[in-house]
The first five atom37 places (N, CA, C, CB, O) and aatype in JSON, in Angstrom:
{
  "aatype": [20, 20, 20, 20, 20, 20, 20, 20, 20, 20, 20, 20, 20, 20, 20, 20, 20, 20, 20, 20, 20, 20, 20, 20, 20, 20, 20, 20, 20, 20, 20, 20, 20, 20, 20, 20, 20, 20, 20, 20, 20, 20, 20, 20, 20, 20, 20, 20, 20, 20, 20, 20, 20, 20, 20, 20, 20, 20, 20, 20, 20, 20, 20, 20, 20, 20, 20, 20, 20, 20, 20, 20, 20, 20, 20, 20, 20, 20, 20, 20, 20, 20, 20, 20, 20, 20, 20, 20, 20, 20, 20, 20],
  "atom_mask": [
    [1, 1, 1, 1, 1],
    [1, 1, 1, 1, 1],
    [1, 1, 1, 1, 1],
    [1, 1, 1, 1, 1],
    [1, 1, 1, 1, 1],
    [1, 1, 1, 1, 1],
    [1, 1, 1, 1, 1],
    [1, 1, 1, 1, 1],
    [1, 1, 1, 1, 1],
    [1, 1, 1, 1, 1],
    [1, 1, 1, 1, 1],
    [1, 1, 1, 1, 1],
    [1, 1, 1, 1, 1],
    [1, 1, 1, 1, 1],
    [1, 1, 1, 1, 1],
    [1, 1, 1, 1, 1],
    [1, 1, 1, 1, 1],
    [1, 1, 1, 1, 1],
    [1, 1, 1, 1, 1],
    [1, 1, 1, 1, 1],
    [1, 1, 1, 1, 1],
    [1, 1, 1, 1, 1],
    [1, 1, 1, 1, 1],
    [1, 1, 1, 1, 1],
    [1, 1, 1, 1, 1],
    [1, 1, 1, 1, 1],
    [1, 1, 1, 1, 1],
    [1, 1, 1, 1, 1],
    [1, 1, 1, 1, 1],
    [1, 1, 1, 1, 1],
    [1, 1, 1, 1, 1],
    [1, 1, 1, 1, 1],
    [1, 1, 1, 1, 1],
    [1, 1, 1, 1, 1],
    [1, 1, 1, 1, 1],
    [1, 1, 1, 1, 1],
    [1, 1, 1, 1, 1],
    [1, 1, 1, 1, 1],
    [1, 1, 1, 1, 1],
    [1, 1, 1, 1, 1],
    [1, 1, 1, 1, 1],
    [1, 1, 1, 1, 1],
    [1, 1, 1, 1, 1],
    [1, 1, 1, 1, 1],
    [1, 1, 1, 1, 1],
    [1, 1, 1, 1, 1],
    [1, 1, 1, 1, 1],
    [1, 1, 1, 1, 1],
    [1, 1, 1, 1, 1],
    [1, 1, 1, 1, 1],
    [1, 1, 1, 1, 1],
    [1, 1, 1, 1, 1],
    [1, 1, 1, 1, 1],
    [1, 1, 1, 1, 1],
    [1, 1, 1, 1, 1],
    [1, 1, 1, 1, 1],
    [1, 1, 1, 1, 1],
    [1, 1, 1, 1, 1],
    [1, 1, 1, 1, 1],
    [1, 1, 1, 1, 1],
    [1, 1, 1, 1, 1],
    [1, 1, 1, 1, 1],
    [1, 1, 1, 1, 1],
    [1, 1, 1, 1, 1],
    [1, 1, 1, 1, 1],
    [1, 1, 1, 1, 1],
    [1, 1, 1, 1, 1],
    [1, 1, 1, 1, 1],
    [1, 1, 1, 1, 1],
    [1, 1, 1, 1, 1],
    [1, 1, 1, 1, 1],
    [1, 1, 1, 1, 1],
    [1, 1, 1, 1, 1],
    [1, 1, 1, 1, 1],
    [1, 1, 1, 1, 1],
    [1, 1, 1, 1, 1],
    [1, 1, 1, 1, 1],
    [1, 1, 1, 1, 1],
    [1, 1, 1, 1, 1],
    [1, 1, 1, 1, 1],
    [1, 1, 1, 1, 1],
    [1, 1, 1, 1, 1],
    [1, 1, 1, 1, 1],
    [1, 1, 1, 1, 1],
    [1, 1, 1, 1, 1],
    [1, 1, 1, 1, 1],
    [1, 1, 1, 1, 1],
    [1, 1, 1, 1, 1],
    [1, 1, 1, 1, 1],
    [1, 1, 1, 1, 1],
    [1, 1, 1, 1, 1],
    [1, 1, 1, 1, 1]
  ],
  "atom_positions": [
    [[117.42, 142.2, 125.82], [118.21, 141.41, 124.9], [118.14, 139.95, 125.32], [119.68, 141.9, 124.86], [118.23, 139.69, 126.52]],
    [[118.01, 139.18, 124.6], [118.07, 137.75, 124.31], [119.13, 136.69, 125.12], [118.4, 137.73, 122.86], [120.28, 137.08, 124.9]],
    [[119.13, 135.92, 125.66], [120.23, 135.26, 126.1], [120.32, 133.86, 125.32], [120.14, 135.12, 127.65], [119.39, 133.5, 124.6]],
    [[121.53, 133.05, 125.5], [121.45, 132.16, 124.62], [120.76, 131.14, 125.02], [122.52, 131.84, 124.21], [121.02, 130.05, 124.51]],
    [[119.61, 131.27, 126.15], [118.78, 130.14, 126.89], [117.54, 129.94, 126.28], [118.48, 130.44, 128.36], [116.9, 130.99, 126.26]],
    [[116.79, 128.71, 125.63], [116.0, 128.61, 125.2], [115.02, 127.65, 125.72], [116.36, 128.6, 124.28], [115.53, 126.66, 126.24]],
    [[113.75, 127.69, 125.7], [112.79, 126.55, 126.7], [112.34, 126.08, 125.59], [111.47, 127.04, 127.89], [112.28, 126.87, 124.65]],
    [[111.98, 124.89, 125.41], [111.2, 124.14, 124.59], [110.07, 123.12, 125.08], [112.08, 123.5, 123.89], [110.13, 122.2, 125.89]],
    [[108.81, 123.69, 124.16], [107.71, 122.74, 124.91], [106.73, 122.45, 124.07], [107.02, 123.33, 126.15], [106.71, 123.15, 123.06]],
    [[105.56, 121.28, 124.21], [104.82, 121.0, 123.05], [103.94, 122.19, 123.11], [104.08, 119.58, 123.02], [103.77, 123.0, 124.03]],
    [[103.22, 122.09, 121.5], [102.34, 122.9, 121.33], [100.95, 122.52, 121.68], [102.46, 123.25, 120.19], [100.45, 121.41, 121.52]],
    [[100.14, 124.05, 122.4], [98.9, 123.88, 122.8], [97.76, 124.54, 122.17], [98.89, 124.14, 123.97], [98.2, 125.68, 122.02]],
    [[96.97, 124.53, 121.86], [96.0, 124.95, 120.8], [95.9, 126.84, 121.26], [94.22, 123.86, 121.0], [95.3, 127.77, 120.72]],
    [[96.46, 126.81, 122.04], [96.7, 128.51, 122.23], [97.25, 129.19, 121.94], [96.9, 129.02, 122.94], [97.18, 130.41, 122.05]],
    [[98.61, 127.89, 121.07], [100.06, 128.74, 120.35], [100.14, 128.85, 119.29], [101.31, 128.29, 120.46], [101.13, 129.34, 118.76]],
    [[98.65, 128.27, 118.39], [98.28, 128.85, 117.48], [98.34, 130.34, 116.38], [97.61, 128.64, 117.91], [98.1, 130.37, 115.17]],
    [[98.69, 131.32, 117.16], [98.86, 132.14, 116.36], [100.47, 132.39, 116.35], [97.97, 133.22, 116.66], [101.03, 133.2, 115.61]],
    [[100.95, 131.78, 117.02], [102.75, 131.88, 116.31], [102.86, 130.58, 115.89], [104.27, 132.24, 117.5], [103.96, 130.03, 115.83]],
    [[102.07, 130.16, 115.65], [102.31, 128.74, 114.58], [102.04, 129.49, 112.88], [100.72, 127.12, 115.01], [102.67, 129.38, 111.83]],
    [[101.0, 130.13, 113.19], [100.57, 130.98, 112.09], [101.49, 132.13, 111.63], [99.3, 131.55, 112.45], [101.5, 132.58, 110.49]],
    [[102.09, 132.46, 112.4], [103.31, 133.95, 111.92], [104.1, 133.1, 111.49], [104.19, 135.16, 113.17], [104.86, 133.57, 110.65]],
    [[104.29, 131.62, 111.78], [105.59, 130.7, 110.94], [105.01, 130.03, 109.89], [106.39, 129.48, 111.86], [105.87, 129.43, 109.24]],
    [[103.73, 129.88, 109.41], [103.45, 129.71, 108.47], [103.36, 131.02, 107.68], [102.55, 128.99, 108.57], [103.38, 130.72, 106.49]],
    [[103.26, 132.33, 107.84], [102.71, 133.21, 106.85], [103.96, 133.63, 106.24], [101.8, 134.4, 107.4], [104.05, 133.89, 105.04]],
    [[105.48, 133.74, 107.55], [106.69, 134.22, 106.98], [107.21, 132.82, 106.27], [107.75, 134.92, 108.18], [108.27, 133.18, 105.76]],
    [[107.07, 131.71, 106.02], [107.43, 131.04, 104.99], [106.56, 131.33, 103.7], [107.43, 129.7, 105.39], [107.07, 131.87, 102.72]],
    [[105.33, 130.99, 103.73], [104.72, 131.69, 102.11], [104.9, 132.69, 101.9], [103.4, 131.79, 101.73], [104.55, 132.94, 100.75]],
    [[105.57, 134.12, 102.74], [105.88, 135.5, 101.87], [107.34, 135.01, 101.61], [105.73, 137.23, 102.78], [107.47, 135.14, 100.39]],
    [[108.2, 134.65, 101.98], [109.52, 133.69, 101.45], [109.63, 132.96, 100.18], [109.73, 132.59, 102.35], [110.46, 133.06, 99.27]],
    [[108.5, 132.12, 100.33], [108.41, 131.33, 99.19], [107.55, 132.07, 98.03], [107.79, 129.98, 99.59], [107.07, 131.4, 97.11]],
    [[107.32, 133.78, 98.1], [106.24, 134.54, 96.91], [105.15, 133.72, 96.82], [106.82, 134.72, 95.29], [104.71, 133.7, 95.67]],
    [[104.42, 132.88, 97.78], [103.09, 132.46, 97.71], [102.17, 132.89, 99.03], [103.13, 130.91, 97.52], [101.65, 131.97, 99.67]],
    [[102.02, 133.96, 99.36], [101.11, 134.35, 100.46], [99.75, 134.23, 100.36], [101.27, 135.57, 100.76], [98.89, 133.98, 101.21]],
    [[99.67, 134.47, 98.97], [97.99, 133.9, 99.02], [97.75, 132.68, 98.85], [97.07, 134.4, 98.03], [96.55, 132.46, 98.69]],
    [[98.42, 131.78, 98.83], [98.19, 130.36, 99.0], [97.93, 129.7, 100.47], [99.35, 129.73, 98.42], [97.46, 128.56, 100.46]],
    [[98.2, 130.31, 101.75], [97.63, 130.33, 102.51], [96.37, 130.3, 102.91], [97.97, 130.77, 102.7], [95.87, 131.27, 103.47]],
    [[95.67, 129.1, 102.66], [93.97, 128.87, 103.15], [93.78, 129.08, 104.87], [93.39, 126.97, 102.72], [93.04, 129.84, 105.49]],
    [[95.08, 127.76, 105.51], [94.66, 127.92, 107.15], [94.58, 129.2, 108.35], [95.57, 127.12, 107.73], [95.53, 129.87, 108.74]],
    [[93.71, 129.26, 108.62], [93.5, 129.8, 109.71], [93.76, 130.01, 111.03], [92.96, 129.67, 109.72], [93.43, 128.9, 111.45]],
    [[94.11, 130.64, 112.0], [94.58, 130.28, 113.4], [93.65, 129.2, 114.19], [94.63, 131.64, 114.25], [94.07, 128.39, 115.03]],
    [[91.93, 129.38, 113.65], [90.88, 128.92, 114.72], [90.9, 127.39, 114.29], [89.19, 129.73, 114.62], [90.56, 126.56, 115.14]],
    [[91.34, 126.88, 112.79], [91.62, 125.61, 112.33], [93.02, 125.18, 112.58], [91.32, 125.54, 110.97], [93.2, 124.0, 112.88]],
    [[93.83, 125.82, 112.51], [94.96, 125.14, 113.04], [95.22, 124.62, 114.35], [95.84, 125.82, 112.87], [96.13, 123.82, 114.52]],
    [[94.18, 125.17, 115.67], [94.01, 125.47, 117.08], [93.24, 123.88, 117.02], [93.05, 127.13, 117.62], [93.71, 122.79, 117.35]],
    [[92.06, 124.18, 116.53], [91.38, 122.84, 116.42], [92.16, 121.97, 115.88], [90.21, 122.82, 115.7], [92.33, 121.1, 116.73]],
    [[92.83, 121.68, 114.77], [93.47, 120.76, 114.46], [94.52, 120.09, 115.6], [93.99, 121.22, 113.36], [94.51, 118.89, 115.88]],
    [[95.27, 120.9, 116.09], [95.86, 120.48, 116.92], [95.08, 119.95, 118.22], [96.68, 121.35, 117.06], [95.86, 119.25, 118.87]],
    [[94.15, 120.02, 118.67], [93.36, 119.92, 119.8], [93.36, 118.38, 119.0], [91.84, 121.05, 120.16], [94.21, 117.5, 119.18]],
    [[92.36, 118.32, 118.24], [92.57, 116.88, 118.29], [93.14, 115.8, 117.49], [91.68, 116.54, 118.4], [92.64, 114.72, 117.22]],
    [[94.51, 116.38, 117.1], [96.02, 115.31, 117.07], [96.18, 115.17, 115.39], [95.74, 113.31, 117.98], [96.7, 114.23, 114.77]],
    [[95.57, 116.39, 114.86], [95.41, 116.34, 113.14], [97.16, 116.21, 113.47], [94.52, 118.1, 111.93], [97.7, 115.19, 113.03]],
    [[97.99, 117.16, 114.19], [99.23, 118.04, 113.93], [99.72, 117.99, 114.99], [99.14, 119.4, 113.5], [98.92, 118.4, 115.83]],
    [[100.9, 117.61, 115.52], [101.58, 118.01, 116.83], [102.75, 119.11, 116.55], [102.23, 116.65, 117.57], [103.05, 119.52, 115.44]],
    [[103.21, 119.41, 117.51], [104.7, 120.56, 117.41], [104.95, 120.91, 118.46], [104.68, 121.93, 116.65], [104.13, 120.8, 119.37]],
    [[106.27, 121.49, 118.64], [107.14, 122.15, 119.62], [107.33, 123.91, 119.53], [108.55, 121.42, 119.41], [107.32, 124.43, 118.42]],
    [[107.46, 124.54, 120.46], [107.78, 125.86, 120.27], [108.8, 126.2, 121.42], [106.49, 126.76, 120.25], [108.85, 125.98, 122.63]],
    [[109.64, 126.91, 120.42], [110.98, 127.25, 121.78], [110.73, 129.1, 122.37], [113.22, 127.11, 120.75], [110.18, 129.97, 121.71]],
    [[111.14, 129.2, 123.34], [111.37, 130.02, 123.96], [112.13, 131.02, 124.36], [111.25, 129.71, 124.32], [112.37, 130.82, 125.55]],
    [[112.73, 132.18, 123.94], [114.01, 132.6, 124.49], [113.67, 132.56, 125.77], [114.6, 133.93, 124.06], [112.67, 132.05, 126.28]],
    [[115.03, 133.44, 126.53], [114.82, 133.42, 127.83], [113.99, 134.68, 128.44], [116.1, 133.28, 128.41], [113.75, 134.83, 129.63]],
    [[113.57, 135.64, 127.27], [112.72, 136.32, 127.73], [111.08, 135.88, 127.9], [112.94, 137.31, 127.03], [110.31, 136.46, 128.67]],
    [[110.68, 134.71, 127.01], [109.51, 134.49, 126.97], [108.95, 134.54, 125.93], [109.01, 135.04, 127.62], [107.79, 134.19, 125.76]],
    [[109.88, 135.11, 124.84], [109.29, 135.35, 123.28], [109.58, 134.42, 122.73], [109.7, 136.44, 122.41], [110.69, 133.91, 122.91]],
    [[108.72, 133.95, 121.94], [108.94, 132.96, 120.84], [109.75, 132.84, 119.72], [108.04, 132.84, 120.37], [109.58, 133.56, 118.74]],
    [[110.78, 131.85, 119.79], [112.2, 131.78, 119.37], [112.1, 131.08, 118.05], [113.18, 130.99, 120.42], [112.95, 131.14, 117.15]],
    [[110.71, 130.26, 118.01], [110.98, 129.15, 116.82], [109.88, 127.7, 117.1], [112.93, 128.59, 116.94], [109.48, 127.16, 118.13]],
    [[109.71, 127.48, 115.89], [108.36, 126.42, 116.03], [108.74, 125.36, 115.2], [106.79, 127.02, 115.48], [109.61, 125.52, 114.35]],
    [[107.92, 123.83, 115.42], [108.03, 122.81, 114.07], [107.17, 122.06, 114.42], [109.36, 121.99, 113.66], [107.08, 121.79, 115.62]],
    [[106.17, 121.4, 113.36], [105.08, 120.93, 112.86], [105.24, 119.19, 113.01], [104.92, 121.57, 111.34], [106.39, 118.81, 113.23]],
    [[104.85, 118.8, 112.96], [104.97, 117.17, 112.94], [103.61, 116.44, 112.52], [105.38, 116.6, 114.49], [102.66, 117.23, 112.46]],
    [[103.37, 115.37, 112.29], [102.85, 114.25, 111.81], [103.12, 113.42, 111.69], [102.56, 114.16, 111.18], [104.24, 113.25, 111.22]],
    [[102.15, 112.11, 112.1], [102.61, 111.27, 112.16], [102.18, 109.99, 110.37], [102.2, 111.02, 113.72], [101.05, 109.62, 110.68]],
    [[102.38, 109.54, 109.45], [101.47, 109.26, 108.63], [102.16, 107.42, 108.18], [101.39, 110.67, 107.32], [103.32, 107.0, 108.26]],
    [[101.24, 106.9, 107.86], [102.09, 105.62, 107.4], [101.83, 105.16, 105.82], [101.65, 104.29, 108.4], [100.9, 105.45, 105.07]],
    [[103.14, 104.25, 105.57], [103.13, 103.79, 104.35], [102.82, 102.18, 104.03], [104.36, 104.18, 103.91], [103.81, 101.47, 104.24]],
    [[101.65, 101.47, 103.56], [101.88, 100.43, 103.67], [103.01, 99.38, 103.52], [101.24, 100.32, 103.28], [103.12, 98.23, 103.93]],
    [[103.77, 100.14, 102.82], [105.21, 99.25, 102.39], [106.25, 99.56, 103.87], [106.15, 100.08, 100.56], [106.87, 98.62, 104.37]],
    [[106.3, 100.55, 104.27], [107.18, 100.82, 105.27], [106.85, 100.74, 106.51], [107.61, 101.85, 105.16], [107.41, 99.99, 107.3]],
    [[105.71, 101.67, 106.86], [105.03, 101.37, 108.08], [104.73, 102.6, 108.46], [105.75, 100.6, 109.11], [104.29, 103.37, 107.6]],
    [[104.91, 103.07, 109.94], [104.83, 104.59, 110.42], [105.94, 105.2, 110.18], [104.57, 104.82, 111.82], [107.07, 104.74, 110.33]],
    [[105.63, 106.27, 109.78], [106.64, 107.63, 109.49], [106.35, 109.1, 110.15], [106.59, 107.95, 107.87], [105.16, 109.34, 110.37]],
    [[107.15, 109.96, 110.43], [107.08, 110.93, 110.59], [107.37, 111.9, 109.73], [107.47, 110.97, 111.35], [108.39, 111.82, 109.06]],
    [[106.44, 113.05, 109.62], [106.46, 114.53, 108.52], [106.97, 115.31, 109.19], [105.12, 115.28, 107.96], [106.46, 115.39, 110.31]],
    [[108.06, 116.16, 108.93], [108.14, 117.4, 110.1], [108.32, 118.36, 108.88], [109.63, 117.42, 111.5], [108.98, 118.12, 107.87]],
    [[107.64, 119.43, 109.16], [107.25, 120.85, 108.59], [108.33, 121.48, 108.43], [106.37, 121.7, 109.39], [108.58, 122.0, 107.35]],
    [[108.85, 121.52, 109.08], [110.02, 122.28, 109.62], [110.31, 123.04, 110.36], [110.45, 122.72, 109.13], [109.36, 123.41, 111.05]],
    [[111.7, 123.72, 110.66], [111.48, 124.59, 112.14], [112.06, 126.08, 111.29], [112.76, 123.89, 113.93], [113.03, 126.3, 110.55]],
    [[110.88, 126.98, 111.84], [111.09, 128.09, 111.23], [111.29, 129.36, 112.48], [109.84, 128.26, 110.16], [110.38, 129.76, 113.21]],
    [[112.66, 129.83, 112.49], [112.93, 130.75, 113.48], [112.21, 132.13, 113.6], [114.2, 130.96, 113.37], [112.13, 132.77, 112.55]],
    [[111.76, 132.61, 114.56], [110.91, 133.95, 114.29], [111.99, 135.03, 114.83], [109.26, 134.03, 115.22], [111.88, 136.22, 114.56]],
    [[113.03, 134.5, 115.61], [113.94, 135.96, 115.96], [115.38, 135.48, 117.04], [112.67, 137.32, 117.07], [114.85, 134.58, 117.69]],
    [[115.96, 135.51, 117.24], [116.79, 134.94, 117.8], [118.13, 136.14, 118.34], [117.1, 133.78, 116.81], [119.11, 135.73, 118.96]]
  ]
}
């Protein structure tokens, strides 16, 4: 069982496939699963080189508690901004 301790750390192109279980349980959420093009081996690469950054938390067992996506993108009128994906819990 779960404790209420959670680790949080950036994402590494290895955490790729629970980046992907938080993308697939939002498009079966949202009734669009086949709209899902990305892949684990492109999302891995993407992140390797800085398409995408993110965080993934930890319970205190070691299982993966929860993830979120980031970007960085700018507006010429405003300047730099940040995108965040959102944080989608896998179990808690």
């Amino acid at each position: 069982m779960a404790s209420d301790s959670i680790t949080i750390r950036e994402a590494v192109p290895e955490d790729a496939a629970h980046f992907m279980l938080t993308i697939r349980e939002l498009a079966e959420f949202e009734k669009m699963p086949e709209c899902v093009e990305m892949t684990e081996e492109k999302l891995a690469a993407d992140l390797k080189r800085g398409a995408w950054h993110g965080l993934i938390a930890f319970d205190s067992d070691g299982a993966p508690a929860g993830t979120i996506m980031y970007y960085f993108g700018y507006s010429t009128w405003l300047g730099q901004y940040i995108h965040m994906e959102g944080m989608l819990f896998l179990h808690l």
